[in-house]
Coordinates of C-alpha atoms in Angstrom, one line a residue:
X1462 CA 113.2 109.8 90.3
X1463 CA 115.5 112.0 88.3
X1464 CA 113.4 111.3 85.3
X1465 CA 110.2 111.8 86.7
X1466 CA 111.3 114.8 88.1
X1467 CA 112.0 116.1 84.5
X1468 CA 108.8 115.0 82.8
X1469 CA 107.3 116.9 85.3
X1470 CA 109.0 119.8 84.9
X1471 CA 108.6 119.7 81.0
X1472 CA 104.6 119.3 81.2
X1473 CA 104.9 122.9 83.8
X1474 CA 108.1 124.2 82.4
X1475 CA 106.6 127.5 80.8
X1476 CA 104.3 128.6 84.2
X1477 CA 107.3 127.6 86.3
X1478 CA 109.2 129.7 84.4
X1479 CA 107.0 132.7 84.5
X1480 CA 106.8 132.3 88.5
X1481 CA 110.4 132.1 88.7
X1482 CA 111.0 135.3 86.8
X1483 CA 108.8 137.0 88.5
X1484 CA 110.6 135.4 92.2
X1485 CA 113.9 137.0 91.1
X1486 CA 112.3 140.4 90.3
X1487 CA 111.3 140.2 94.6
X1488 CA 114.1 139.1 95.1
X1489 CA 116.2 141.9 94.0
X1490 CA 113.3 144.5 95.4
X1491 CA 114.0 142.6 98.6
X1492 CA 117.8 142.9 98.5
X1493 CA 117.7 146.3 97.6
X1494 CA 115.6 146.9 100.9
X1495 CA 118.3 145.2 102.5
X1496 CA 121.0 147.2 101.3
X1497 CA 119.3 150.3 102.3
X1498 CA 118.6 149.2 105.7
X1499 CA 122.3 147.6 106.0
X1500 CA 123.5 151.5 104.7
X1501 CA 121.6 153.1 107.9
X1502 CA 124.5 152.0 110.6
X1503 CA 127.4 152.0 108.4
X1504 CA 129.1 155.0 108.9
X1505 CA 130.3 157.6 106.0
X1506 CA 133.1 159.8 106.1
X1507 CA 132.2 163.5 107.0
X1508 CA 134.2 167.1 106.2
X1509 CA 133.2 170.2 104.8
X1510 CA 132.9 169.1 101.0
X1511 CA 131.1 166.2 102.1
X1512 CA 127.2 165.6 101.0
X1513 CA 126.8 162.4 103.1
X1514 CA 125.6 162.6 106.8
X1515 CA 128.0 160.9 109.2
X1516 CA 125.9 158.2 109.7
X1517 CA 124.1 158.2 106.3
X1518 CA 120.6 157.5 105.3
X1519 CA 120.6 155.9 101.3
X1520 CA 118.3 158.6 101.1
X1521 CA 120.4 161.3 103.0
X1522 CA 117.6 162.3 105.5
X1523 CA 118.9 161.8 108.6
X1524 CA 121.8 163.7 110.5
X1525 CA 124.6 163.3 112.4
X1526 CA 125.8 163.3 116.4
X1527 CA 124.5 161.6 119.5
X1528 CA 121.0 163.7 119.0
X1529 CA 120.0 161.7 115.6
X1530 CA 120.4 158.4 116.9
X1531 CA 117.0 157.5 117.7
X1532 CA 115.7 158.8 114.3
X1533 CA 118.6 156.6 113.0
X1534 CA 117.1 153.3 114.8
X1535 CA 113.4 154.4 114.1
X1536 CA 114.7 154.9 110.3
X1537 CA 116.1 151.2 110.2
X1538 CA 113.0 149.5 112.2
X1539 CA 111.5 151.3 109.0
X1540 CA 113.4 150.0 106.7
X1541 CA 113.7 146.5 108.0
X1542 CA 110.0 146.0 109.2
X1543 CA 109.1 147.5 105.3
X1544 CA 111.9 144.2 104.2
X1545 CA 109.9 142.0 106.2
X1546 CA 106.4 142.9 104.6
X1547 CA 107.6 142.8 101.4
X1548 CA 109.0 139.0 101.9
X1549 CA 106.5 137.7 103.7
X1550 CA 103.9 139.1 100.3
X1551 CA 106.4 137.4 98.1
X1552 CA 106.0 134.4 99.9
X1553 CA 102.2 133.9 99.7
X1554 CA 102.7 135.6 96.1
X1555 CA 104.4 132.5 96.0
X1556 CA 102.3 130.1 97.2
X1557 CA 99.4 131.5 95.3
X1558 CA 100.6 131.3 91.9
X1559 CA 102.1 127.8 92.5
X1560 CA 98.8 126.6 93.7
X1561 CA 97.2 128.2 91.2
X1562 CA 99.5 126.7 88.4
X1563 CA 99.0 123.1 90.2
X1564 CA 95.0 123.6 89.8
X1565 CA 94.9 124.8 86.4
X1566 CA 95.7 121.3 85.0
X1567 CA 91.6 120.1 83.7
X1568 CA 92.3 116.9 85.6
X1569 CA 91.7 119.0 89.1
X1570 CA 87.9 119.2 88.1
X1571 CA 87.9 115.9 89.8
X1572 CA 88.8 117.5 93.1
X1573 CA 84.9 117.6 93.4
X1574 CA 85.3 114.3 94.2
X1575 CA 87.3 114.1 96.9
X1576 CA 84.6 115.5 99.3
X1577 CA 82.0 113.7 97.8
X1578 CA 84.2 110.1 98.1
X1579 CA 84.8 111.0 101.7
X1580 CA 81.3 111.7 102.6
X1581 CA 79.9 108.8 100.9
X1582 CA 82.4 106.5 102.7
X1583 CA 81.9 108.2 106.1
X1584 CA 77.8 107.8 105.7
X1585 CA 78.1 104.3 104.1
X1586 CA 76.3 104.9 100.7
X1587 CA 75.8 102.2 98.3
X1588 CA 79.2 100.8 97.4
X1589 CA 78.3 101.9 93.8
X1590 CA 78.7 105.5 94.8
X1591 CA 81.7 104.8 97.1
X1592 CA 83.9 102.7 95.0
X1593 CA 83.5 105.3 91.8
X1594 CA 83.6 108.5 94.0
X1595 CA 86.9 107.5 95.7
X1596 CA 88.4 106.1 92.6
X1597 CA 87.9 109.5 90.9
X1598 CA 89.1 111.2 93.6
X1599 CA 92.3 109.5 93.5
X1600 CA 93.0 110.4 90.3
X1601 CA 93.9 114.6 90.8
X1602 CA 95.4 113.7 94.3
X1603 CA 97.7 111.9 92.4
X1604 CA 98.9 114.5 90.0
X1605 CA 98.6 116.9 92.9
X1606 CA 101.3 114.7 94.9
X1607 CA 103.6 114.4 92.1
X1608 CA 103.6 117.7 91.9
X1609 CA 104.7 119.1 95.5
X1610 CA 107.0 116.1 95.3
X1611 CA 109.1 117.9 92.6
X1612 CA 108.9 120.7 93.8
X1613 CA 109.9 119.6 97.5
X1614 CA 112.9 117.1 95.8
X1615 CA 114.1 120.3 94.2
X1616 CA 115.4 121.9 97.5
X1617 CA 117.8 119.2 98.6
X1618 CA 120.0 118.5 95.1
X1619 CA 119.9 115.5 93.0
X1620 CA 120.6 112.7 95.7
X1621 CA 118.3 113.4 98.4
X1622 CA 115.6 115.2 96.0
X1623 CA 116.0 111.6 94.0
X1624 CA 115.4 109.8 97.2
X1625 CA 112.1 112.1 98.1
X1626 CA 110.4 111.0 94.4
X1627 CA 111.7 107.6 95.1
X1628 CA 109.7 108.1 98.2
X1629 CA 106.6 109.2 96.8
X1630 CA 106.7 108.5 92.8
X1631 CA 104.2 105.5 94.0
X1632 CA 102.5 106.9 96.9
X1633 CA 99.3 106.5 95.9
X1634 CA 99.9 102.5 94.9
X1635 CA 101.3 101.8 97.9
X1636 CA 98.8 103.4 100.1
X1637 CA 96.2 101.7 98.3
X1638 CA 97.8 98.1 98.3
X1639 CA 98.2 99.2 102.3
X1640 CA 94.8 99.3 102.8
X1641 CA 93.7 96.5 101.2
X1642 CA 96.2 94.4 102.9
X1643 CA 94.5 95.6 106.2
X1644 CA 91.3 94.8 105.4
X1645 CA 92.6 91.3 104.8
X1646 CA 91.9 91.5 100.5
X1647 CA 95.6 89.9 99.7
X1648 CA 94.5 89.0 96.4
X1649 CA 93.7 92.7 95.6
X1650 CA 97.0 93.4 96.8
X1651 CA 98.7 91.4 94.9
X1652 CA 96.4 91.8 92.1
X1653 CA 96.9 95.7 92.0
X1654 CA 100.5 95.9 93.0
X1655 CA 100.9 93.6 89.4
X1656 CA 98.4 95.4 87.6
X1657 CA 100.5 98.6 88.1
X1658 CA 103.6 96.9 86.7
X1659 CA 101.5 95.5 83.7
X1660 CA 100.4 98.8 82.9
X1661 CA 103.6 100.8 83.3
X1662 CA 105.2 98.2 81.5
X1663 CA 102.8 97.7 78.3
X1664 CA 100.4 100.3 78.1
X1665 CA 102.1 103.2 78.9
X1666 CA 105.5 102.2 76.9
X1667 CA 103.2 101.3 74.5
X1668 CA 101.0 104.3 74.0
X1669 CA 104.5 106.4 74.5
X1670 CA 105.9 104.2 71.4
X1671 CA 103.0 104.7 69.4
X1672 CA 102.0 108.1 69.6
X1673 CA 105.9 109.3 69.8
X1674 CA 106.5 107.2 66.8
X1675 CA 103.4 109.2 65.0
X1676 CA 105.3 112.4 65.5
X1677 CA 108.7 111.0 64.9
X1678 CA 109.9 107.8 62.3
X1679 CA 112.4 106.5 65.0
X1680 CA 113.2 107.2 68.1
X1681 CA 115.8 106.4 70.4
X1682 CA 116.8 106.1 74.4
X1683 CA 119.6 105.1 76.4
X1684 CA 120.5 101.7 75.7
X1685 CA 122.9 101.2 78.9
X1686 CA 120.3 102.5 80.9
X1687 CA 117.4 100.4 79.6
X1688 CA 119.9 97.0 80.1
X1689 CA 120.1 98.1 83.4
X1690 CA 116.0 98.7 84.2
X1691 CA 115.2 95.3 81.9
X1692 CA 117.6 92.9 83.8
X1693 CA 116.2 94.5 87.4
X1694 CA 112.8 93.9 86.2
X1695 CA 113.4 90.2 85.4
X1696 CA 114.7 89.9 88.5
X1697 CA 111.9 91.1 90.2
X1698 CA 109.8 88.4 88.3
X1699 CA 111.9 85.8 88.9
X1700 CA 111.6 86.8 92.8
X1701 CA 107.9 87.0 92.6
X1702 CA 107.5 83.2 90.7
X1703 CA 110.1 81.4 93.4
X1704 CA 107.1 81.4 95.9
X1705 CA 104.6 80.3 93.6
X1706 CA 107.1 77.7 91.7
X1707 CA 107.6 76.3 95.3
X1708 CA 104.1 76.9 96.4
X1709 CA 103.2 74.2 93.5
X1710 CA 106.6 71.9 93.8
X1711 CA 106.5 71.5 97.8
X1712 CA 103.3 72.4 98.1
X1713 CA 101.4 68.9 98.1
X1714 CA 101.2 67.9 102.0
X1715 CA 100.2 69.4 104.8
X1716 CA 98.5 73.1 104.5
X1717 CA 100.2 74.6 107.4
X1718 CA 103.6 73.7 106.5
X1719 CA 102.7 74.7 102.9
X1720 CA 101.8 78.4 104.3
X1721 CA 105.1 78.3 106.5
X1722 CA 107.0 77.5 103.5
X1723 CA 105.2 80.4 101.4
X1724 CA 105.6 83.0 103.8
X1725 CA 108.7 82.6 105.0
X1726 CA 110.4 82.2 100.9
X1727 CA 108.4 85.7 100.6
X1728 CA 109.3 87.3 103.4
X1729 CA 113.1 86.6 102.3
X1730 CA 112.7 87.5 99.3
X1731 CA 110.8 90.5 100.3
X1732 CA 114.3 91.7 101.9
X1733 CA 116.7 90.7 98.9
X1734 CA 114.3 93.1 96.2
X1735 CA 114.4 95.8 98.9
X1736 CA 118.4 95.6 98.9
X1737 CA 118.2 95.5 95.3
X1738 CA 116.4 98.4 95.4
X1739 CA 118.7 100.4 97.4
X1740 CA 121.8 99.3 95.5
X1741 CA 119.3 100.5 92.3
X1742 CA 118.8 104.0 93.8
X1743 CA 122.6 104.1 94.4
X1744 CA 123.0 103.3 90.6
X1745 CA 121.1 106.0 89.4
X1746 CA 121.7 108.8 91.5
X1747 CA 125.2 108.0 92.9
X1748 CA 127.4 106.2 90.5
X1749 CA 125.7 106.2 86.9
X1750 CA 123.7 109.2 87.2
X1751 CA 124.2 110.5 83.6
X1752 CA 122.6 107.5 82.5
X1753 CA 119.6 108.5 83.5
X1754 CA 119.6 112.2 82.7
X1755 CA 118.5 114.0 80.0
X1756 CA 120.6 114.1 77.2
X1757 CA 122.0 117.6 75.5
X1758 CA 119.8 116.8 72.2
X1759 CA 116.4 116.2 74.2
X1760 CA 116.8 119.5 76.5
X1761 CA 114.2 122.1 75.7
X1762 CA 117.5 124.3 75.0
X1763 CA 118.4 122.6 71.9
X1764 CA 121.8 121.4 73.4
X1765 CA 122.2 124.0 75.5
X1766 CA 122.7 123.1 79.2
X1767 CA 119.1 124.2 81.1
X1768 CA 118.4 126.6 83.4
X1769 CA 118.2 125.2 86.9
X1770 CA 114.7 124.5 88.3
X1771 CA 114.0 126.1 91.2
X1772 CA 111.0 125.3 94.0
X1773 CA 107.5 127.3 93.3
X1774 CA 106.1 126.9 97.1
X1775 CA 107.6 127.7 100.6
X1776 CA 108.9 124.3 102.5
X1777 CA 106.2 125.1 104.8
X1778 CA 103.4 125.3 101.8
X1779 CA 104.6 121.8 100.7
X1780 CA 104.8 119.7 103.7
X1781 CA 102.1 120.6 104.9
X1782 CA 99.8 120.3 101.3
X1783 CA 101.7 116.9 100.9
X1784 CA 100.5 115.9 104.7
X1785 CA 96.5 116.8 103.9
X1786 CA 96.9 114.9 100.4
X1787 CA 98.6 111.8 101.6
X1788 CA 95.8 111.9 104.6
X1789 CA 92.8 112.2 102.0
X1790 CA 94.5 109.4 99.7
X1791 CA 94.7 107.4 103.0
X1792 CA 91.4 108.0 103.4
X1793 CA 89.7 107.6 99.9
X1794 CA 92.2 104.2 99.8
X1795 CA 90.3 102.8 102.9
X1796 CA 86.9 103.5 101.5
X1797 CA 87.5 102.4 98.3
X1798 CA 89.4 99.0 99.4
X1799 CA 86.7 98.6 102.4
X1800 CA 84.0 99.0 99.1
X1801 CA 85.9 96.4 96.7
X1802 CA 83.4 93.1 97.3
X1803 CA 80.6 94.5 97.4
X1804 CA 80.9 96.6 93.9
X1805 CA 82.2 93.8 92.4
X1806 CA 78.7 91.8 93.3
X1807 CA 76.4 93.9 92.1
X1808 CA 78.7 95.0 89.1
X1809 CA 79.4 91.7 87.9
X1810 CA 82.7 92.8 87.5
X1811 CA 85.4 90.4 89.0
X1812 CA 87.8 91.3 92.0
X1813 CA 90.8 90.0 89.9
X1814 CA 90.1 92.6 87.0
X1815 CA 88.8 95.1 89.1
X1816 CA 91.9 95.1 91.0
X1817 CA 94.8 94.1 87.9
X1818 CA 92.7 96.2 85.5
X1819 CA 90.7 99.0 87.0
X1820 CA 92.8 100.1 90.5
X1821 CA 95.8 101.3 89.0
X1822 CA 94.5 103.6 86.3
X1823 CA 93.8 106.1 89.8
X1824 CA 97.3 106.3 90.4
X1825 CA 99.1 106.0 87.4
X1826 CA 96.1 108.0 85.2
X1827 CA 98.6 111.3 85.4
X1828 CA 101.6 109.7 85.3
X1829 CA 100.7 108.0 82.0
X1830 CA 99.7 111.2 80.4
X1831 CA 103.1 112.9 81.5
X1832 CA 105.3 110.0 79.5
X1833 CA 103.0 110.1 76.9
X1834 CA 103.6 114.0 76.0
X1835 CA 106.8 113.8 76.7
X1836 CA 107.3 111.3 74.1
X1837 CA 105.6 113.0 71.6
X1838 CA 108.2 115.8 72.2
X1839 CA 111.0 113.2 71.2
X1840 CA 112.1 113.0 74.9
X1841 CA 112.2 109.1 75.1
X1842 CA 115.0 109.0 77.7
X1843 CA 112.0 110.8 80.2
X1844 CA 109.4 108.3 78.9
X1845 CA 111.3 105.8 79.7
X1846 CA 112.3 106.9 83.1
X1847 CA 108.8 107.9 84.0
X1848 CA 106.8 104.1 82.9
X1849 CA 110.2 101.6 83.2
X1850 CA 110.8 103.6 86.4
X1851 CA 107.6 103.3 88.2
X1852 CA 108.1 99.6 87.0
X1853 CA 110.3 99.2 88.8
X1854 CA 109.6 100.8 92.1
X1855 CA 106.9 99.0 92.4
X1856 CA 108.4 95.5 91.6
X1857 CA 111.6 96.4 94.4
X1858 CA 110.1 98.4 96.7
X1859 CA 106.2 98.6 97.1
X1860 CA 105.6 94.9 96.4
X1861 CA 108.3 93.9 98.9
X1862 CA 106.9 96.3 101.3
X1863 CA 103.7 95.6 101.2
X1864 CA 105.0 92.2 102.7
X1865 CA 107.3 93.7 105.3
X1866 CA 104.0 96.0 106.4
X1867 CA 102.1 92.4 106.5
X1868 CA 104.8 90.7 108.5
X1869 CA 104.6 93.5 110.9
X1870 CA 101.2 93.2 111.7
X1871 CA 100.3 90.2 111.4
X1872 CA 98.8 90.2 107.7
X1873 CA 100.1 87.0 106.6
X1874 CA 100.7 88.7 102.5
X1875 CA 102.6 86.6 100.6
X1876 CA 104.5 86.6 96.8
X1877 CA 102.4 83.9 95.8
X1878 CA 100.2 84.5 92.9
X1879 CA 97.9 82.3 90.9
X1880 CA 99.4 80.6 87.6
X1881 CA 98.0 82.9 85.4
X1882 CA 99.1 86.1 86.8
X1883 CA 102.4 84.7 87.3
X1884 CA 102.3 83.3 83.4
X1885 CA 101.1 87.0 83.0
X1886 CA 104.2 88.8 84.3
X1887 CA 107.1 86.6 82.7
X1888 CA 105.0 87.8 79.1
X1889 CA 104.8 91.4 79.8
X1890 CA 108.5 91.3 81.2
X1891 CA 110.0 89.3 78.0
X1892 CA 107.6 90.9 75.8
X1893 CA 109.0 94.6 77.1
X1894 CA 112.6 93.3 77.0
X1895 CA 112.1 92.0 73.4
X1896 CA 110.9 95.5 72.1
X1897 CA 113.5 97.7 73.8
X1898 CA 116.4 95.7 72.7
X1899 CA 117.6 97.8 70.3
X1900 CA 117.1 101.3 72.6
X1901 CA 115.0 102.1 69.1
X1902 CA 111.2 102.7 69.0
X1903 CA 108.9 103.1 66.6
X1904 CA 104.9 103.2 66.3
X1905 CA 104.5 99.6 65.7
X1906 CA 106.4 98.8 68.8
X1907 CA 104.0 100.0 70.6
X1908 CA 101.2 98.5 68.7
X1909 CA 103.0 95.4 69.8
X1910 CA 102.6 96.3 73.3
X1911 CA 99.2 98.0 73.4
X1912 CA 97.8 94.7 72.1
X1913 CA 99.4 92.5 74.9
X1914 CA 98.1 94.3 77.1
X1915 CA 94.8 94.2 75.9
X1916 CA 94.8 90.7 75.5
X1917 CA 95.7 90.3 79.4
X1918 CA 93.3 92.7 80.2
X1919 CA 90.3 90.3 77.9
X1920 CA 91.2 87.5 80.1
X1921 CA 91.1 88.9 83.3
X1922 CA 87.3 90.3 82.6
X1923 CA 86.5 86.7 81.8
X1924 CA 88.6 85.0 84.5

């Protein structure tokens, strides 16, 4: 979303800077071209104290009269096919340096990886060596993602830019829970789809708290904005616990009916979060957008308004990087999921933790550092956005889904989760609503949250 988009552009902002100096320099080459071609046909006045050819060069070679006319035209293809180098070099200039400034970040040195996942999985190595090769290699596709993602939203404005990261801010999550769903592991679905919630919601508000509240007393964010993200969110776990509450009230004759009963509660309220999550996006980018932007005191200006951000990559560049990532996440996502059961044998480590616990660290790993720095920089509004905002896209929309996806072909997924894991959300929801309250943070705040999180995190490895 907006704020995403921002912390983003904060953890790049000095090399997206440079390349966008350095854009406007071609830029005004390339104009200047284009004025000098442009000055070829336009014709000048001509007399006897006249220095200008009739129908002037910029440069004043060429002449006048019927005779000079096809040294005019070969002067302009000149000129224009000189214009046409010179933008097509600024464009793969371009490209280079933005791909270069996406692979610079020490995370890409898990790129090895992705190979490595994708030929393990596609010569069926142990699942030791397939489950930790594609979970690595998720890791820098998902900064990589989030990075042509901005860069793609920042073509078409604010709404349909906000729409794009909407899109994609969870990409990785929701391919993942995809996967598993068609392999038939609905507990990993709903294990990791909850997992990602739990660790957006305490761990990386927590670590934001504390390590922003060890380079500044107090901090603050935007309380109308964080009344708005806390209610949606208790929604969403009130949404999640009607199957399961009647799942355990109705629940105590036949097991058919109970699994009609399940799926079909699910499946409606699978379509209620989704409209939710539309009127949400409509919230924040329509109606109440400066609720979610950054405020005048947290710009890197001072209180000065920022410069515009501009894209780093040609459209072409970026759709068709974004198409070979999403296809190797796809891909890594299948071998990883298809890998699951059998690493968790002979690891000893148990599917519910593996999948609550472990799973969404690979998408979220970047994302966490991004709110994280951010927050250290006293830019709490963009924190928030980035770890209350994934929240909740994954509570409305890739949980909801990940349902619809099931109902339509024939994966029978529903919102029913165990007692615990339901127990589980309602504390990390309450727990999260309790210490953002006051739209104040300090370090022990996120102590408070840190250690909740660990505590869930003890009890899955033992459950």
């Amino acid at each position: 979303m907006q704020s995403r988009s921002q912390a983003y552009s904060i953890r790049r902002g000095s090399t997206r800077a440079e390349v966008q100096a350095v854009k406007r320099q071609e830029e005004s080459e390339i104009l200047n071209d284009e004025a000098d071609t442009e000055a070829l046909l336009e014709p000048q006045p001509s007399g006897p104290h006249s220095t200008v050819p009739s129908y002037g060069s910029p440069r004043g070679l060429l002449g006048s009269g019927a005779g000079d006319a096809a040294a005019r035209r070969a002067a302009f293809a000149r000129n224009r096919s000189l214009t046409m180098n010179r933008t097509k070099r600024r464009w793969w200039r371009s490209d280079a340096r933005a791909l270069q400034e996406i692979l610079s970040n020490w995370v890409n040195v898990l790129l090895i990886t992705v190979p490595l996942g994708l030929v393990a999985g596609a010569l069926k190595w142990s699942a030791e060596y397939v489950f930790v090769l594609n979970f690595l290699a998720l890791i820098p596709m998902a900064l990589i993602l989030g990075d042509v993602t901005e860069d793609l939203a920042l073509r078409y404005g604010s709404v349909i830019g906000g729409l794009i990261n909407a899109t994609f801010g969870n990409i990785v999550e929701i391919i993942l829970s995809i996967a598993a769903l068609l392999n038939g592991l609905y507990d990993v679905v709903a294990a990791s789809l909850l997992g990602s919630i739990l660790s957006n919601l305490l761990l990386v508000t927590g670590c934001s708290f504390f390590f922003g509240g060890l380079f500044n007393k107090t901090q603050k964010f935007n309380a109308t904005g964080n009344q708005a993200s806390s209610s949606l969110l208790f929604l969403a776990a009130l949404g999640f616990l009607i199957p399961t509450g009647a799942s355990f009230l109705f629940g105590h004759g036949d097991v058919d009916d109970e699994s009609k009963l399940v799926l079909g509660i699910s499946r409606g309220t699978a379509v209620v979060l989704l409209l939710c999550y539309a009127c949400y996006l409509g919230f924040q980018l329509y109606t109440h957008t400066e609720l979610f932007e950054e405020s005048a005191e947290e710009s890197p200006g001072g209180g000065l308004p920022a410069e515009p951000q501009e894209p780093m990559m040609t459209l072409f560049t970026s759709l068709t990087l974004l198409t070979v990532i999403t296809l190797a996440v796809a891909a890594a996502s299948e071998y990883l999921t298809s890998s699951l059961t059998e690493f968790s044998q002979s690891s000893g480590l148990g599917e519910a933790f593996l999948g609550t616990i472990v799973l969404p660290i690979a998408g979220n790993a970047c994302e966490h550092m991004t709110a994280v720095i951010v927050a250290t920089k006293n830019k709490m509004d963009l924190s928030m956005g980035v770890a209350v905002g994934s929240s909740i896209q994954v509570a409305l929309f890739a949980v909801p889904f990940a349902v619809v996806v099931g109902w339509c072909t024939g994966h029978p997924f529903t919102l029913k989760f165990d007692p615990f894991s339901a127990m589980a959300l309602m504390l990390s929801v309450a727990q999260s609503n309790f210490v953002t309250a006051g739209a104040t943070s300090h370090w022990l705040l996120g102590v408070q949250l840190i250690a909740l999180y660990a505590l869930l995190s003890l009890a899955y490895y033992f459950k």
